[in-house]
């Protein structure tokens, strides 16, 4: 079975779904292919800190109602170290900008519903995805769906299928310019039934390592602490987990973490990755297929949103003006924001995590950096501006 469209999108994550919405808004036909089922992608629990530009984009696209109703607008974050907590006032330092805590899987639910509602096809549960003819004017995506071999002919392909997807692998290895840093630590994350311990996120640095306190709702909390990425959740009893959080988040004011029933545990590895080859013929990479960030800076979904705003505008310009100028410019323009987000995530990770085997002077350097960030308005402003998100280039064209 062979079908055709203008833009074939591989991947129904944030990048692919946002790109589909943006293209529909511009009158460009597309089809989305996703290897997982709809139930899988909507049930995969992931953190979600939405930058100010990302939240505004969701509202502009008409998919922000549930975010505004159920999400948490935060006007600050706290840096905790040396037994004290220090607040970074985001609106005061950034001209009124905030962040919204709204889980990524909830964003996915909203985007899937909106894409299907406007008539854009999403084929879930596809397999054996293969890209062909990328350097021709009519590339093809071959795949299997419900046991049947299919193909999708298109003008362009949006590779939004994540780090392990087939899109980036379709670019010859000799042509891909990639950069990778693997961190010697991971995050042990839990979800628990407990009231909020804090109104805002707390990023804690201690001699025992990093910890992060976040929230999901008035009754569900999300917490992380730095761990060995090769560790296993079975090594950590609930009592041991809570003892570790209390030790890493302890302060001199007698404040303690609210404990509760832990119903999910998991360990995630951390890496920084960028594929600078964002275009190969008629294939364009966006989102996690092009870049991965450590979660410390809360940039993953937000970088993806910035990518697809640029890509959608470039595709619209092609169909409107019959020029590839915007498509040719896409890699360079997207990479400017990608590298800024990657650097901020690396900087936050280096400042807050104790790395195995490092010397005592490095630990003291880290504490000196934290002292400077919370005592200098210039340093606090730099953190706040990056944390709430730099403006999306080309957003005025949406």
Coordinates of C-alpha atoms in Angstrom, one line a residue:
X1 CA 0.0 0.0 0.0
X2 CA 1.5 3.4 -1.0
X3 CA 0.2 6.8 0.1
X4 CA 1.5 10.3 -0.3
X5 CA 1.7 13.5 1.7
X6 CA 3.7 16.7 1.7
X7 CA 5.7 16.1 4.9
X8 CA 6.2 12.7 6.5
X9 CA 6.9 12.9 10.2
X10 CA 8.6 10.0 12.1
X11 CA 7.9 10.1 15.8
X12 CA 4.9 11.1 17.9
X13 CA 6.8 12.7 20.7
X14 CA 6.7 16.4 21.5
X15 CA 8.8 17.4 18.4
X16 CA 6.8 15.4 15.9
X17 CA 3.3 16.3 17.3
X18 CA 4.2 20.0 17.6
X19 CA 5.5 20.0 14.0
X20 CA 2.3 18.4 12.8
X21 CA 0.2 21.1 14.5
X22 CA 2.3 23.9 13.2
X23 CA 2.2 22.5 9.6
X24 CA -1.6 22.1 9.8
X25 CA -1.8 25.7 10.9
X26 CA 0.1 26.6 7.7
X27 CA -2.0 24.5 5.4
X28 CA 0.7 21.8 4.8
X29 CA -0.4 18.2 4.8
X30 CA 1.5 15.6 6.8
X31 CA 1.3 12.1 8.2
X32 CA 2.8 11.0 11.5
X33 CA 4.3 7.5 12.0
X34 CA 5.0 6.2 15.5
X35 CA 6.5 2.9 16.5
X36 CA 4.8 2.7 19.9
X37 CA 1.0 2.5 20.6
X38 CA -1.0 5.6 21.6
X39 CA -1.4 4.0 25.1
X40 CA 2.3 3.6 25.5
X41 CA 3.3 7.2 24.6
X42 CA 0.5 8.6 26.8
X43 CA 1.4 6.5 29.8
X44 CA 5.2 6.9 29.7
X45 CA 5.7 9.1 32.8
X46 CA 8.3 11.9 32.2
X47 CA 9.1 15.1 34.0
X48 CA 8.0 18.3 32.5
X49 CA 9.3 21.8 33.2
X50 CA 7.9 24.1 30.4
X51 CA 9.8 27.2 29.6
X52 CA 7.9 30.5 29.2
X53 CA 8.2 30.4 25.4
X54 CA 7.0 26.7 25.3
X55 CA 4.0 27.4 27.5
X56 CA 3.1 30.4 25.3
X57 CA 3.5 28.3 22.1
X58 CA 1.1 25.7 23.5
X59 CA -1.5 28.4 24.2
X60 CA -1.0 29.9 20.8
X61 CA -1.7 26.5 19.2
X62 CA -4.9 26.0 21.3
X63 CA -3.5 23.2 23.4
X64 CA -2.8 25.0 26.6
X65 CA -6.2 24.8 28.4
X66 CA -5.4 21.7 30.5
X67 CA -1.9 22.9 31.1
X68 CA -3.3 26.2 32.5
X69 CA -5.9 24.3 34.6
X70 CA -3.7 21.5 36.0
X71 CA -0.1 22.7 35.7
X72 CA 1.8 24.7 38.3
X73 CA 3.2 28.1 37.5
X74 CA 6.4 28.6 39.4
X75 CA 7.9 32.1 39.9
X76 CA 11.2 30.8 41.3
X77 CA 13.5 28.0 42.0
X78 CA 15.7 27.4 45.1
X79 CA 19.3 26.4 45.2
X80 CA 20.2 24.6 48.5
X81 CA 23.7 24.1 49.8
X82 CA 25.6 24.4 53.0
X83 CA 22.4 23.9 55.0
X84 CA 20.7 26.9 53.5
X85 CA 18.1 27.6 50.7
X86 CA 18.5 30.5 48.3
X87 CA 15.6 31.6 46.1
X88 CA 16.0 32.7 42.5
X89 CA 13.1 35.0 41.7
X90 CA 12.4 34.3 38.0
X91 CA 9.9 37.1 37.1
X92 CA 11.9 39.8 39.0
X93 CA 15.0 38.8 37.1
X94 CA 13.5 38.2 33.6
X95 CA 10.8 40.8 33.2
X96 CA 7.9 38.7 34.4
X97 CA 8.7 35.3 32.9
X98 CA 7.9 32.1 34.7
X99 CA 8.0 28.3 34.2
X100 CA 5.2 25.8 34.3
X101 CA 5.5 22.4 35.8
X102 CA 3.3 20.1 33.7
X103 CA 4.4 16.5 33.0
X104 CA 5.5 15.7 29.5
X105 CA 3.1 12.7 29.1
X106 CA 0.3 15.1 29.8
X107 CA 1.6 17.4 27.0
X108 CA 1.6 14.4 24.8
X109 CA -2.0 13.6 25.5
X110 CA -3.0 17.2 24.6
X111 CA -1.0 17.2 21.4
X112 CA -2.2 13.8 20.2
X113 CA -5.9 14.8 20.8
X114 CA -5.3 18.1 18.9
X115 CA -3.5 16.5 15.9
X116 CA -6.2 13.8 15.5
X117 CA -9.0 16.3 15.9
X118 CA -7.7 18.4 12.9
X119 CA -7.7 15.3 10.7
X120 CA -3.9 14.8 10.5
X121 CA -3.3 11.0 10.3
X122 CA -1.2 9.3 13.1
X123 CA -0.3 5.7 12.5
X124 CA 0.6 4.1 15.8
X125 CA 2.4 0.8 16.2
X126 CA 4.4 0.9 13.0
X127 CA 7.6 -1.2 12.7
X128 CA 10.5 -1.8 10.3
X129 CA 10.8 1.9 9.4
X130 CA 13.2 2.6 6.6
X131 CA 14.0 5.8 4.8
X132 CA 14.7 5.8 1.1
X133 CA 15.6 8.4 -1.6
X134 CA 16.6 11.1 0.9
X135 CA 18.7 12.9 -1.8
X136 CA 15.9 12.9 -4.3
X137 CA 13.0 15.2 -4.7
X138 CA 10.5 12.5 -3.5
X139 CA 11.8 10.5 -0.5
X140 CA 9.9 7.5 0.7
X141 CA 9.3 6.1 4.2
X142 CA 8.8 2.3 4.1
X143 CA 7.3 0.6 7.2
X144 CA 5.0 -2.2 8.4
X145 CA 1.6 -1.5 10.0
X146 CA -0.8 -4.2 11.3
X147 CA 1.3 -6.8 9.5
X148 CA 1.1 -5.0 6.1
X149 CA 4.0 -3.5 4.2
X150 CA 3.4 0.2 3.4
X151 CA 5.2 3.2 2.0
X152 CA 4.7 6.9 2.3
X153 CA 5.9 9.2 -0.4
X154 CA 6.6 12.8 0.6
X155 CA 8.4 16.0 -0.3
X156 CA 10.2 16.2 3.0
X157 CA 10.8 14.0 6.1
X158 CA 10.8 15.3 9.7
X159 CA 13.0 13.0 11.7
X160 CA 11.5 13.4 15.2
X161 CA 11.9 9.8 16.4
X162 CA 14.4 10.2 19.3
X163 CA 17.9 9.1 19.9
X164 CA 17.4 5.5 19.0
X165 CA 15.1 6.1 16.0
X166 CA 15.9 5.3 12.4
X167 CA 16.0 8.9 11.1
X168 CA 19.5 9.9 12.3
X169 CA 20.8 6.5 11.4
X170 CA 19.6 7.0 7.8
X171 CA 22.3 9.7 7.5
X172 CA 25.6 8.0 6.5
X173 CA 27.9 7.8 9.4
X174 CA 30.7 9.5 7.4
X175 CA 28.5 12.5 7.0
X176 CA 27.2 12.9 10.6
X177 CA 29.0 15.3 12.8
X178 CA 28.2 14.2 16.4
X179 CA 29.3 15.2 19.9
X180 CA 28.8 13.1 23.0
X181 CA 29.6 13.4 26.7
X182 CA 28.6 10.7 29.1
X183 CA 28.4 11.7 32.7
X184 CA 29.7 9.4 35.5
X185 CA 26.4 9.7 37.4
X186 CA 22.7 9.1 36.9
X187 CA 19.5 10.1 38.6
X188 CA 17.5 7.9 40.9
X189 CA 13.9 9.1 40.6
X190 CA 10.8 8.3 42.6
X191 CA 7.1 9.2 42.5
X192 CA 5.4 9.2 45.9
X193 CA 2.1 9.9 47.5
X194 CA 2.8 13.0 49.7
X195 CA 1.8 16.6 50.0
X196 CA 4.2 19.2 48.5
X197 CA 7.3 19.8 50.6
X198 CA 8.0 23.1 48.8
X199 CA 6.0 25.5 46.6
X200 CA 8.9 25.6 44.1
X201 CA 11.6 23.2 42.8
X202 CA 14.7 22.8 45.0
X203 CA 18.0 22.0 43.5
X204 CA 20.3 20.7 46.3
X205 CA 24.0 20.2 46.3
X206 CA 25.6 18.4 49.2
X207 CA 28.7 16.4 50.1
X208 CA 26.5 13.3 49.5
X209 CA 25.6 14.5 46.0
X210 CA 22.8 16.2 44.2
X211 CA 19.1 16.0 44.9
X212 CA 16.0 17.6 43.3
X213 CA 12.6 18.1 44.8
X214 CA 9.8 18.7 42.4
X215 CA 6.0 18.2 42.3
X216 CA 3.3 16.6 40.2
X217 CA 0.1 17.5 42.0
X218 CA -1.2 18.3 45.5
X219 CA -0.8 14.6 46.4
X220 CA 1.9 13.3 44.0
X221 CA 5.5 14.4 44.3
X222 CA 8.6 13.7 42.1
X223 CA 12.1 13.5 43.6
X224 CA 15.5 12.6 42.3
X225 CA 19.0 12.1 43.8
X226 CA 22.3 11.6 42.1
X227 CA 23.4 7.9 41.9
X228 CA 25.7 5.5 40.2
X229 CA 24.1 4.9 36.8
X230 CA 24.9 1.2 37.1
X231 CA 23.1 0.9 40.4
X232 CA 19.8 -1.0 40.6
X233 CA 16.5 0.1 42.3
X234 CA 16.3 -3.2 44.2
X235 CA 19.3 -2.0 46.2
X236 CA 17.3 0.8 47.7
X237 CA 14.5 0.1 50.2
X238 CA 12.0 2.9 50.9
X239 CA 13.5 3.6 54.2
X240 CA 17.0 4.0 52.7
X241 CA 15.6 6.2 49.9
X242 CA 14.0 8.6 52.4
X243 CA 17.0 8.7 54.6
X244 CA 19.1 9.7 51.6
X245 CA 16.7 12.5 50.6
X246 CA 16.5 13.8 54.2
X247 CA 20.4 13.9 54.4
X248 CA 20.9 15.6 51.1
X249 CA 18.1 18.2 51.6
X250 CA 18.8 18.8 55.3
X251 CA 19.0 22.5 56.3
X252 CA 19.6 24.5 59.4
X253 CA 16.0 25.7 59.7
X254 CA 14.5 22.3 60.7
X255 CA 12.7 21.9 57.4
X256 CA 12.2 18.3 56.2
X257 CA 11.0 16.5 53.1
X258 CA 7.4 15.2 53.3
X259 CA 7.5 11.5 53.0
X260 CA 4.9 9.1 51.6
X261 CA 4.2 5.8 49.8
X262 CA 6.7 5.4 46.9
X263 CA 4.9 3.8 43.9
X264 CA 7.6 4.3 41.2
X265 CA 11.4 4.0 41.2
X266 CA 13.8 4.3 38.3
X267 CA 17.3 5.2 37.3
X268 CA 18.2 7.3 34.3
X269 CA 21.7 7.8 32.8
X270 CA 22.9 11.2 31.8
X271 CA 24.6 12.4 28.6
X272 CA 25.0 15.4 26.4
X273 CA 24.6 14.7 22.7
X274 CA 24.4 16.8 19.6
X275 CA 24.2 15.8 16.0
X276 CA 25.1 18.9 14.1
X277 CA 24.0 17.3 10.8
X278 CA 20.4 18.4 11.1
X279 CA 19.8 18.1 7.3
X280 CA 20.6 15.4 4.8
X281 CA 18.9 15.9 1.5
X282 CA 15.1 16.1 2.2
X283 CA 15.5 14.7 5.8
X284 CA 15.5 17.2 8.7
X285 CA 16.2 16.2 12.3
X286 CA 14.4 17.8 15.3
X287 CA 14.1 17.1 19.0
X288 CA 15.8 14.1 20.6
X289 CA 16.9 12.6 17.3
X290 CA 19.3 15.6 17.1
X291 CA 20.2 16.3 20.7
X292 CA 20.0 14.9 24.2
X293 CA 20.6 17.0 27.4
X294 CA 21.1 15.9 31.0
X295 CA 17.8 16.6 32.9
X296 CA 19.4 19.2 35.2
X297 CA 18.6 22.1 33.0
X298 CA 15.1 21.0 32.1
X299 CA 15.7 21.7 28.4
X300 CA 14.7 18.5 26.4
X301 CA 11.1 19.2 25.4
X302 CA 11.8 22.9 25.2
X303 CA 14.7 22.6 22.8
X304 CA 12.5 20.4 20.6
X305 CA 9.8 23.1 20.5
X306 CA 12.3 25.6 19.4
X307 CA 13.5 23.3 16.6
X308 CA 10.1 22.7 15.1
X309 CA 9.1 26.4 15.1
X310 CA 12.1 27.0 12.8
X311 CA 11.5 23.9 10.7
X312 CA 7.7 24.6 10.2
X313 CA 8.5 28.2 9.2
X314 CA 11.1 27.0 6.7
X315 CA 8.7 24.5 5.2
X316 CA 6.0 27.1 4.9
X317 CA 8.4 29.4 3.1
X318 CA 9.2 26.7 0.7
X319 CA 5.6 26.0 -0.2
X320 CA 4.7 29.7 -0.3
X321 CA 7.7 31.1 -2.1
X322 CA 9.2 28.1 -3.9
X323 CA 12.5 28.6 -2.2
X324 CA 14.7 26.4 0.0
X325 CA 16.5 29.3 1.6
X326 CA 14.8 28.8 4.9
X327 CA 15.5 25.0 4.8
X328 CA 19.1 25.7 4.0
X329 CA 19.3 28.0 7.0
X330 CA 17.6 25.7 9.4
X331 CA 20.6 23.8 10.7
X332 CA 22.6 26.9 11.6
X333 CA 19.7 28.7 13.1
X334 CA 18.5 25.8 15.2
X335 CA 22.0 24.9 16.4
X336 CA 22.5 28.3 18.0
X337 CA 19.7 27.6 20.5
X338 CA 20.6 24.0 20.8
X339 CA 24.2 24.7 21.8
X340 CA 23.0 27.4 24.3
X341 CA 20.6 24.9 25.9
X342 CA 23.2 22.1 25.9
X343 CA 25.7 24.4 27.6
X344 CA 23.3 25.5 30.2
X345 CA 22.4 21.9 31.1
X346 CA 26.1 21.0 31.3
X347 CA 26.8 24.0 33.5
X348 CA 23.9 23.2 35.9
X349 CA 25.1 19.6 36.0
X350 CA 28.7 20.5 36.7
X351 CA 27.7 23.0 39.4
X352 CA 25.3 20.7 41.3
X353 CA 26.8 17.2 41.1
X354 CA 29.8 15.7 42.9
X355 CA 31.6 13.6 40.3
X356 CA 33.2 10.3 41.4
X357 CA 37.0 10.5 41.8
X358 CA 37.3 14.3 41.7
X359 CA 39.6 16.1 44.2
X360 CA 38.7 18.4 47.1
X361 CA 39.6 21.6 45.3
X362 CA 37.0 20.9 42.5
X363 CA 34.3 20.5 45.2
X364 CA 35.3 23.8 46.7
X365 CA 35.2 25.4 43.2
X366 CA 31.7 24.2 42.9
X367 CA 30.6 25.7 46.2
X368 CA 32.3 29.0 45.3
X369 CA 30.3 29.0 42.0
X370 CA 27.0 28.4 43.9
X371 CA 27.9 31.2 46.4
X372 CA 28.5 33.6 43.5
X373 CA 25.3 32.6 41.7
X374 CA 23.1 33.4 44.7
X375 CA 25.0 36.5 45.8
X376 CA 25.4 38.3 42.4
X377 CA 22.4 39.7 40.6
X378 CA 24.2 39.4 37.3
X379 CA 24.9 35.7 37.9
X380 CA 21.3 35.1 39.2
X381 CA 19.9 36.8 36.1
X382 CA 22.0 34.7 33.8
X383 CA 20.7 31.5 35.4
X384 CA 17.1 32.8 35.4
X385 CA 17.1 33.9 31.8
X386 CA 18.3 30.5 30.7
X387 CA 16.0 28.6 33.0
X388 CA 12.8 30.4 31.8
X389 CA 13.9 30.0 28.2
X390 CA 15.4 32.2 25.6
X391 CA 12.8 33.4 23.0
X392 CA 12.0 31.1 20.1
X393 CA 13.5 32.4 16.9
X394 CA 10.7 32.8 14.3
X395 CA 7.8 32.6 16.8
X396 CA 6.3 35.8 15.3
X397 CA 5.7 33.9 12.1
X398 CA 3.5 31.2 13.7

